[in-house]
Amino acid sequence: MITFLLVGLTIHVVFFLSIFDIYFTSPLVHGMTPQATPLAPPASRLVLVVADGLRADSLFTLLPNGSSRAPFLRSVMEERGTWGVSHTHVPTESRPGHVALIAGFYEDVSAVAKGWKENPVEFDSVFNETKHTWCWGSPDILPMFAKGASGDHVYTHTYPAEEEDFASTDASRLDTWVFTQVKSFFQSAKSNSSLRASLLEGENIFFLHLLGIDTNGHAHRPMSREYLENIGLVDSGVAELVSMVEDFFGHDGRTAYVFTSDHGMTNWGSHGAGHPSETLTPLVVWGAGVHNAHIVTEPQPFNDGYLQDWKLEHLRRVDVNQADIAPLMASLIGVPFPVNSVGVLPLLYLNNSDQFKAESMYTNAIQVLEQYKMKMAQKKETTLSFLFTPYHTPFHSPSSVYCQISLCRSLISSALEGLVYYHTYDRFFLGCSVVLGFVGWTSYVVLVILKTHAGLNRHPSLLQQVRVCICVTVVITVFLLIQRSPITYYIYCLLPVPVWYSVLKESGTLTDLVRSAPSLPLWKCFGYFVLVAFGIELLVVSFFHRAMLTVGLAVLSLWPFLSGLFGKAKFRSLSWCLGCLCLAAFPLMPVVGREPNIHLVTCAGLLTLFTSACYLWSSGQRTPLHLSDRLQFVTQVTTVQVMLCVLVFVCKTQHTSPVSCLLSASSMLVPLLSSTRLFHRLLSIFLSLTATYLLLSTGSEALFPPVLSWLMFVWINIEQEAMLAQGVSSRQELSTIDFSANIDITKIRQLKLDDIRRSYFFVSMLGYLQQ
């Protein structure tokens, strides 16, 4: 058994690690030459302002009196700029959002192992291609662009990390600090000749990272006064910034401005997923080389209703993908496009000649094509090269500028498809190997169970199986050698071979099972097959639609009535039905409540105390508890009471109590010291988990553990009734079952069809816990 468990653990660990070779691989390629538009750019400098955590609707929606909470940016949209919605990608976190904005590609997924904080690989960015870039803001964001820059031309100015207090009552001071620093910077440049000379050069970027809105959103939520007032502060700060920059450069008309956000935020103050409140961010661009506000009279091709809600139907809306902003900034100031950018230049923002637009689009296309060619060379593969052959040599003067732009768009689309193809080149092959390994191990476990508990035992000849496995091993090894695959590929692809050899070795057991199948009730076998297939599909669908869990529990509640148990155990059957229906209500509730409800959490704690006290009283009447067990349960009940008091204290004072941390850590160890009697041990585990769970709850979810525990308690009892009804067990008081008792292997019963149902119930409950 120990060998069996160690082998199973090894297989699962190996295939778990395979995820990082199959999915968590870097999409970046290196070695390309940066591509720049040869024509003179419309702007000499660009000011990039990123309001971290700003939702599109929070900026664009008007106040009830018809005014805007961001009057300056609203005036820019209506008079001298182009606006739209920037669509971000999951994960909607600060680092991935800024990488997409400034580097033009969507974050390397391997950065999740570093918490989206550090560079998993070095990458190019618009900042790296400039002559000078000055940055002000958060120490979590700015250093990653300076770290990846070649040379010493990206200057960062950050406040101390301690200032980023997500529970701060005045997080807007983070943005005030940035605006103050920028103002001091330009004032000092007036008396610093070398700095002034650098500022007057072309190809410069000024980057302001404003974290106050995000911080206030986390602390007070996006509908709060603090969040909305912070938007007004940012708007006035941007207005003052624009006036100061224009005065410094003598209103030369050579400054472009980009205002946007890295991600949005849900109503309850979180981000990271793909809800529209997280993925829709504002984009306002104005200044040199940018179209002025364009009045439209025809309906615009957007069906989301936002134009009507924001009262912006009369202004042309130009939506972009977040990565498109990087090539836009590069084109405005004439720097090379970031070599890893996958963004497509949004031409509707550019106010320049058709020739400039065509050349910029051509540069964009060549830059993406260079990535494809480098990726193709790395894979030593030319399967898709015929798609791009017509574009490998530059074309210069087509008959129409619009024809050239159209061809460039087509080239970019095809090159991006090629990049995806090569990035996922080995994914299907490795995925099949992992699936074969898991299916093989599952099959082997099933066969071992059948051999041990179904009276099936055959020992076929192994010679043929050995030959087959040796041949398969040789073929896979030769294939991987030809492909020049890394060593980990050999592990993932060869590990299923010994697993399936073990399955083939036990194939006689499966043969015996097939031969014995006619003796089983056909209708019952078919019914279980349909039930299991429907149940598994229901669990899969529940990952996408949580309401399906409610449907599953509603079906499970009918089990005692359909199986005939209701006539033998009416009270337990009704308890089972009621428990399933109560648990079915939770998937219909919001995943995260918008407002904390301390009363529901308190009710859950009191319910736990009441049910525990009732059980201990009734149990003590039947079987008196030992003194040590009494002391332990008294301690655990007291712990739950203390947790309730701590919870009330935390809610009133908004301060974390050290008592809660100490009790949470210690309560997890208490069940190890409890009685080994079945229900005593389960009650001890229930009380320990509840004590910690109460502190992590904000509303109705606190009621989940008591309801689930009640259902599990009923399940244990009703399963005993089912086994008694089938005559496979003698009546034994469940409370007398002891975990420490030695199990007599000779008395283990054989498998029954009902064991399939029990297994499904168990897996279903795990699914509900996960959701």
PDB file of N, CA, C and O in Angstrom, residues 30-74:
ATOM      1  N   HIS A  30      13.163  36.784 -28.755  1.00  0.00           N
ATOM      2  CA  HIS A  30      14.176  37.831 -28.705  1.00  0.00           C
ATOM      3  C   HIS A  30      15.052  37.760 -29.955  1.00  0.00           C
ATOM      4  O   HIS A  30      15.076  36.775 -30.682  1.00  0.00           O
ATOM      5  N   GLY A  31      15.750  38.840 -30.188  1.00  0.00           N
ATOM      6  CA  GLY A  31      16.676  38.879 -31.313  1.00  0.00           C
ATOM      7  C   GLY A  31      16.170  39.659 -32.503  1.00  0.00           C
ATOM      8  O   GLY A  31      16.860  39.733 -33.528  1.00  0.00           O
ATOM      9  N   MET A  32      14.974  40.259 -32.412  1.00  0.00           N
ATOM     10  CA  MET A  32      14.441  41.036 -33.532  1.00  0.00           C
ATOM     11  C   MET A  32      15.035  42.447 -33.540  1.00  0.00           C
ATOM     12  O   MET A  32      15.495  42.933 -32.515  1.00  0.00           O
ATOM     13  N   THR A  33      15.000  43.074 -34.693  1.00  0.00           N
ATOM     14  CA  THR A  33      15.457  44.464 -34.837  1.00  0.00           C
ATOM     15  C   THR A  33      14.272  45.401 -34.668  1.00  0.00           C
ATOM     16  O   THR A  33      13.238  45.213 -35.314  1.00  0.00           O
ATOM     17  N   PRO A  34      14.363  46.414 -33.801  1.00  0.00           N
ATOM     18  CA  PRO A  34      13.248  47.357 -33.637  1.00  0.00           C
ATOM     19  C   PRO A  34      12.939  48.081 -34.944  1.00  0.00           C
ATOM     20  O   PRO A  34      13.850  48.477 -35.680  1.00  0.00           O
ATOM     21  N   GLN A  35      11.655  48.246 -35.226  1.00  0.00           N
ATOM     22  CA  GLN A  35      11.202  48.888 -36.450  1.00  0.00           C
ATOM     23  C   GLN A  35      10.612  50.263 -36.121  1.00  0.00           C
ATOM     24  O   GLN A  35       9.807  50.395 -35.199  1.00  0.00           O
ATOM     25  N   ALA A  36      11.035  51.281 -36.892  1.00  0.00           N
ATOM     26  CA  ALA A  36      10.544  52.642 -36.667  1.00  0.00           C
ATOM     27  C   ALA A  36      10.043  53.238 -37.976  1.00  0.00           C
ATOM     28  O   ALA A  36      10.539  52.916 -39.059  1.00  0.00           O
ATOM     29  N   THR A  37       9.051  54.119 -37.864  1.00  0.00           N
ATOM     30  CA  THR A  37       8.533  54.812 -39.044  1.00  0.00           C
ATOM     31  C   THR A  37       9.562  55.832 -39.533  1.00  0.00           C
ATOM     32  O   THR A  37      10.058  56.640 -38.728  1.00  0.00           O
ATOM     33  N   PRO A  38       9.910  55.839 -40.803  1.00  0.00           N
ATOM     34  CA  PRO A  38      10.984  56.730 -41.275  1.00  0.00           C
ATOM     35  C   PRO A  38      10.588  58.206 -41.364  1.00  0.00           C
ATOM     36  O   PRO A  38      11.449  59.066 -41.452  1.00  0.00           O
ATOM     37  N   LEU A  39       9.295  58.506 -41.337  1.00  0.00           N
ATOM     38  CA  LEU A  39       8.859  59.898 -41.482  1.00  0.00           C
ATOM     39  C   LEU A  39       8.929  60.631 -40.153  1.00  0.00           C
ATOM     40  O   LEU A  39       8.944  60.020 -39.076  1.00  0.00           O
ATOM     41  N   ALA A  40       8.947  61.953 -40.226  1.00  0.00           N
ATOM     42  CA  ALA A  40       9.026  62.788 -39.016  1.00  0.00           C
ATOM     43  C   ALA A  40       7.744  62.627 -38.208  1.00  0.00           C
ATOM     44  O   ALA A  40       6.640  62.687 -38.753  1.00  0.00           O
ATOM     45  N   PRO A  41       7.861  62.461 -36.894  1.00  0.00           N
ATOM     46  CA  PRO A  41       6.675  62.255 -36.054  1.00  0.00           C
ATOM     47  C   PRO A  41       5.964  63.573 -35.788  1.00  0.00           C
ATOM     48  O   PRO A  41       6.559  64.649 -35.858  1.00  0.00           O
ATOM     49  N   PRO A  42       4.679  63.508 -35.440  1.00  0.00           N
ATOM     50  CA  PRO A  42       3.942  64.749 -35.165  1.00  0.00           C
ATOM     51  C   PRO A  42       4.251  65.342 -33.794  1.00  0.00           C
ATOM     52  O   PRO A  42       4.022  66.533 -33.580  1.00  0.00           O
ATOM     53  N   ALA A  43       4.753  64.545 -32.851  1.00  0.00           N
ATOM     54  CA  ALA A  43       4.992  65.029 -31.492  1.00  0.00           C
ATOM     55  C   ALA A  43       6.445  64.811 -31.103  1.00  0.00           C
ATOM     56  O   ALA A  43       7.102  63.867 -31.556  1.00  0.00           O
ATOM     57  N   SER A  44       6.958  65.694 -30.265  1.00  0.00           N
ATOM     58  CA  SER A  44       8.323  65.552 -29.756  1.00  0.00           C
ATOM     59  C   SER A  44       8.336  64.862 -28.397  1.00  0.00           C
ATOM     60  O   SER A  44       9.365  64.331 -27.982  1.00  0.00           O
ATOM     61  N   ARG A  45       7.225  64.905 -27.722  1.00  0.00           N
ATOM     62  CA  ARG A  45       7.164  64.337 -26.372  1.00  0.00           C
ATOM     63  C   ARG A  45       5.740  63.837 -26.116  1.00  0.00           C
ATOM     64  O   ARG A  45       4.788  64.268 -26.783  1.00  0.00           O
ATOM     65  N   LEU A  46       5.626  62.933 -25.142  1.00  0.00           N
ATOM     66  CA  LEU A  46       4.315  62.367 -24.814  1.00  0.00           C
ATOM     67  C   LEU A  46       4.169  62.273 -23.304  1.00  0.00           C
ATOM     68  O   LEU A  46       5.108  61.876 -22.609  1.00  0.00           O
ATOM     69  N   VAL A  47       3.008  62.656 -22.804  1.00  0.00           N
ATOM     70  CA  VAL A  47       2.695  62.539 -21.377  1.00  0.00           C
ATOM     71  C   VAL A  47       1.682  61.411 -21.215  1.00  0.00           C
ATOM     72  O   VAL A  47       0.574  61.479 -21.765  1.00  0.00           O
ATOM     73  N   LEU A  48       2.077  60.367 -20.509  1.00  0.00           N
ATOM     74  CA  LEU A  48       1.215  59.216 -20.262  1.00  0.00           C
ATOM     75  C   LEU A  48       0.760  59.248 -18.806  1.00  0.00           C
ATOM     76  O   LEU A  48       1.580  59.212 -17.887  1.00  0.00           O
ATOM     77  N   VAL A  49      -0.548  59.316 -18.601  1.00  0.00           N
ATOM     78  CA  VAL A  49      -1.130  59.323 -17.256  1.00  0.00           C
ATOM     79  C   VAL A  49      -1.985  58.070 -17.113  1.00  0.00           C
ATOM     80  O   VAL A  49      -2.945  57.878 -17.882  1.00  0.00           O
ATOM     81  N   VAL A  50      -1.641  57.220 -16.152  1.00  0.00           N
ATOM     82  CA  VAL A  50      -2.393  55.985 -15.900  1.00  0.00           C
ATOM     83  C   VAL A  50      -3.028  56.079 -14.523  1.00  0.00           C
ATOM     84  O   VAL A  50      -2.334  56.099 -13.509  1.00  0.00           O
ATOM     85  N   ALA A  51      -4.353  56.163 -14.494  1.00  0.00           N
ATOM     86  CA  ALA A  51      -5.102  56.193 -13.234  1.00  0.00           C
ATOM     87  C   ALA A  51      -5.430  54.752 -12.854  1.00  0.00           C
ATOM     88  O   ALA A  51      -6.390  54.170 -13.354  1.00  0.00           O
ATOM     89  N   ASP A  52      -4.623  54.193 -11.996  1.00  0.00           N
ATOM     90  CA  ASP A  52      -4.740  52.781 -11.626  1.00  0.00           C
ATOM     91  C   ASP A  52      -6.114  52.482 -11.032  1.00  0.00           C
ATOM     92  O   ASP A  52      -6.570  53.138 -10.110  1.00  0.00           O
ATOM     93  N   GLY A  53      -6.773  51.452 -11.590  1.00  0.00           N
ATOM     94  CA  GLY A  53      -8.049  51.003 -11.042  1.00  0.00           C
ATOM     95  C   GLY A  53      -9.254  51.828 -11.429  1.00  0.00           C
ATOM     96  O   GLY A  53     -10.334  51.667 -10.847  1.00  0.00           O
ATOM     97  N   LEU A  54      -9.128  52.688 -12.451  1.00  0.00           N
ATOM     98  CA  LEU A  54     -10.240  53.550 -12.852  1.00  0.00           C
ATOM     99  C   LEU A  54     -11.138  52.832 -13.860  1.00  0.00           C
ATOM    100  O   LEU A  54     -10.685  52.406 -14.920  1.00  0.00           O
ATOM    101  N   ARG A  55     -12.402  52.715 -13.531  1.00  0.00           N
ATOM    102  CA  ARG A  55     -13.380  52.115 -14.435  1.00  0.00           C
ATOM    103  C   ARG A  55     -13.814  53.132 -15.481  1.00  0.00           C
ATOM    104  O   ARG A  55     -13.837  54.333 -15.236  1.00  0.00           O
ATOM    105  N   ALA A  56     -14.198  52.623 -16.663  1.00  0.00           N
ATOM    106  CA  ALA A  56     -14.648  53.517 -17.728  1.00  0.00           C
ATOM    107  C   ALA A  56     -15.923  54.249 -17.325  1.00  0.00           C
ATOM    108  O   ALA A  56     -16.042  55.467 -17.521  1.00  0.00           O
ATOM    109  N   ASP A  57     -16.882  53.528 -16.729  1.00  0.00           N
ATOM    110  CA  ASP A  57     -18.139  54.179 -16.395  1.00  0.00           C
ATOM    111  C   ASP A  57     -17.981  55.198 -15.271  1.00  0.00           C
ATOM    112  O   ASP A  57     -18.708  56.194 -15.217  1.00  0.00           O
ATOM    113  N   SER A  58     -17.009  54.986 -14.381  1.00  0.00           N
ATOM    114  CA  SER A  58     -16.796  55.947 -13.292  1.00  0.00           C
ATOM    115  C   SER A  58     -16.319  57.294 -13.818  1.00  0.00           C
ATOM    116  O   SER A  58     -16.618  58.336 -13.233  1.00  0.00           O
ATOM    117  N   LEU A  59     -15.585  57.278 -14.927  1.00  0.00           N
ATOM    118  CA  LEU A  59     -15.088  58.530 -15.504  1.00  0.00           C
ATOM    119  C   LEU A  59     -16.106  59.159 -16.442  1.00  0.00           C
ATOM    120  O   LEU A  59     -16.313  60.379 -16.425  1.00  0.00           O
ATOM    121  N   PHE A  60     -16.767  58.338 -17.267  1.00  0.00           N
ATOM    122  CA  PHE A  60     -17.611  58.882 -18.334  1.00  0.00           C
ATOM    123  C   PHE A  60     -19.037  59.205 -17.886  1.00  0.00           C
ATOM    124  O   PHE A  60     -19.699  60.028 -18.508  1.00  0.00           O
ATOM    125  N   THR A  61     -19.537  58.560 -16.839  1.00  0.00           N
ATOM    126  CA  THR A  61     -20.920  58.788 -16.422  1.00  0.00           C
ATOM    127  C   THR A  61     -21.069  60.180 -15.798  1.00  0.00           C
ATOM    128  O   THR A  61     -20.258  60.593 -14.968  1.00  0.00           O
ATOM    129  N   LEU A  62     -22.114  60.868 -16.208  1.00  0.00           N
ATOM    130  CA  LEU A  62     -22.373  62.205 -15.685  1.00  0.00           C
ATOM    131  C   LEU A  62     -23.065  62.135 -14.322  1.00  0.00           C
ATOM    132  O   LEU A  62     -23.704  61.140 -13.973  1.00  0.00           O
ATOM    133  N   LEU A  63     -22.936  63.206 -13.563  1.00  0.00           N
ATOM    134  CA  LEU A  63     -23.618  63.316 -12.287  1.00  0.00           C
ATOM    135  C   LEU A  63     -25.118  63.570 -12.512  1.00  0.00           C
ATOM    136  O   LEU A  63     -25.537  63.939 -13.623  1.00  0.00           O
ATOM    137  N   PRO A  64     -25.944  63.357 -11.489  1.00  0.00           N
ATOM    138  CA  PRO A  64     -27.391  63.570 -11.678  1.00  0.00           C
ATOM    139  C   PRO A  64     -27.751  64.957 -12.185  1.00  0.00           C
ATOM    140  O   PRO A  64     -28.761  65.129 -12.878  1.00  0.00           O
ATOM    141  N   ASN A  65     -26.935  65.973 -11.868  1.00  0.00           N
ATOM    142  CA  ASN A  65     -27.237  67.330 -12.328  1.00  0.00           C
ATOM    143  C   ASN A  65     -26.729  67.615 -13.737  1.00  0.00           C
ATOM    144  O   ASN A  65     -26.825  68.738 -14.228  1.00  0.00           O
ATOM    145  N   GLY A  66     -26.155  66.582 -14.398  1.00  0.00           N
ATOM    146  CA  GLY A  66     -25.688  66.736 -15.769  1.00  0.00           C
ATOM    147  C   GLY A  66     -24.251  67.160 -15.916  1.00  0.00           C
ATOM    148  O   GLY A  66     -23.734  67.242 -17.038  1.00  0.00           O
ATOM    149  N   SER A  67     -23.578  67.455 -14.812  1.00  0.00           N
ATOM    150  CA  SER A  67     -22.155  67.824 -14.872  1.00  0.00           C
ATOM    151  C   SER A  67     -21.290  66.582 -14.773  1.00  0.00           C
ATOM    152  O   SER A  67     -21.761  65.485 -14.472  1.00  0.00           O
ATOM    153  N   SER A  68     -19.997  66.758 -15.009  1.00  0.00           N
ATOM    154  CA  SER A  68     -19.052  65.646 -14.962  1.00  0.00           C
ATOM    155  C   SER A  68     -18.164  65.769 -13.724  1.00  0.00           C
ATOM    156  O   SER A  68     -17.809  66.878 -13.317  1.00  0.00           O
ATOM    157  N   ARG A  69     -17.824  64.612 -13.151  1.00  0.00           N
ATOM    158  CA  ARG A  69     -16.895  64.641 -12.018  1.00  0.00           C
ATOM    159  C   ARG A  69     -15.462  64.835 -12.497  1.00  0.00           C
ATOM    160  O   ARG A  69     -14.553  65.011 -11.683  1.00  0.00           O
ATOM    161  N   ALA A  70     -15.244  64.786 -13.820  1.00  0.00           N
ATOM    162  CA  ALA A  70     -13.931  65.047 -14.417  1.00  0.00           C
ATOM    163  C   ALA A  70     -14.115  66.077 -15.534  1.00  0.00           C
ATOM    164  O   ALA A  70     -14.022  65.751 -16.718  1.00  0.00           O
ATOM    165  N   PRO A  71     -14.385  67.328 -15.183  1.00  0.00           N
ATOM    166  CA  PRO A  71     -14.744  68.332 -16.201  1.00  0.00           C
ATOM    167  C   PRO A  71     -13.640  68.586 -17.222  1.00  0.00           C
ATOM    168  O   PRO A  71     -13.934  68.834 -18.394  1.00  0.00           O
ATOM    169  N   PHE A  72     -12.370  68.551 -16.801  1.00  0.00           N
ATOM    170  CA  PHE A  72     -11.312  68.836 -17.767  1.00  0.00           C
ATOM    171  C   PHE A  72     -11.243  67.749 -18.834  1.00  0.00           C
ATOM    172  O   PHE A  72     -11.213  68.046 -20.037  1.00  0.00           O
ATOM    173  N   LEU A  73     -11.209  66.483 -18.416  1.00  0.00           N
ATOM    174  CA  LEU A  73     -11.133  65.394 -19.389  1.00  0.00           C
ATOM    175  C   LEU A  73     -12.386  65.346 -20.249  1.00  0.00           C
ATOM    176  O   LEU A  73     -12.315  65.006 -21.440  1.00  0.00           O
ATOM    177  N   ARG A  74     -13.528  65.687 -19.680  1.00  0.00           N
ATOM    178  CA  ARG A  74     -14.764  65.722 -20.473  1.00  0.00           C
ATOM    179  C   ARG A  74     -14.670  66.793 -21.551  1.00  0.00           C
ATOM    180  O   ARG A  74     -15.096  66.568 -22.709  1.00  0.00           O
TER     181      ARG A  74
END
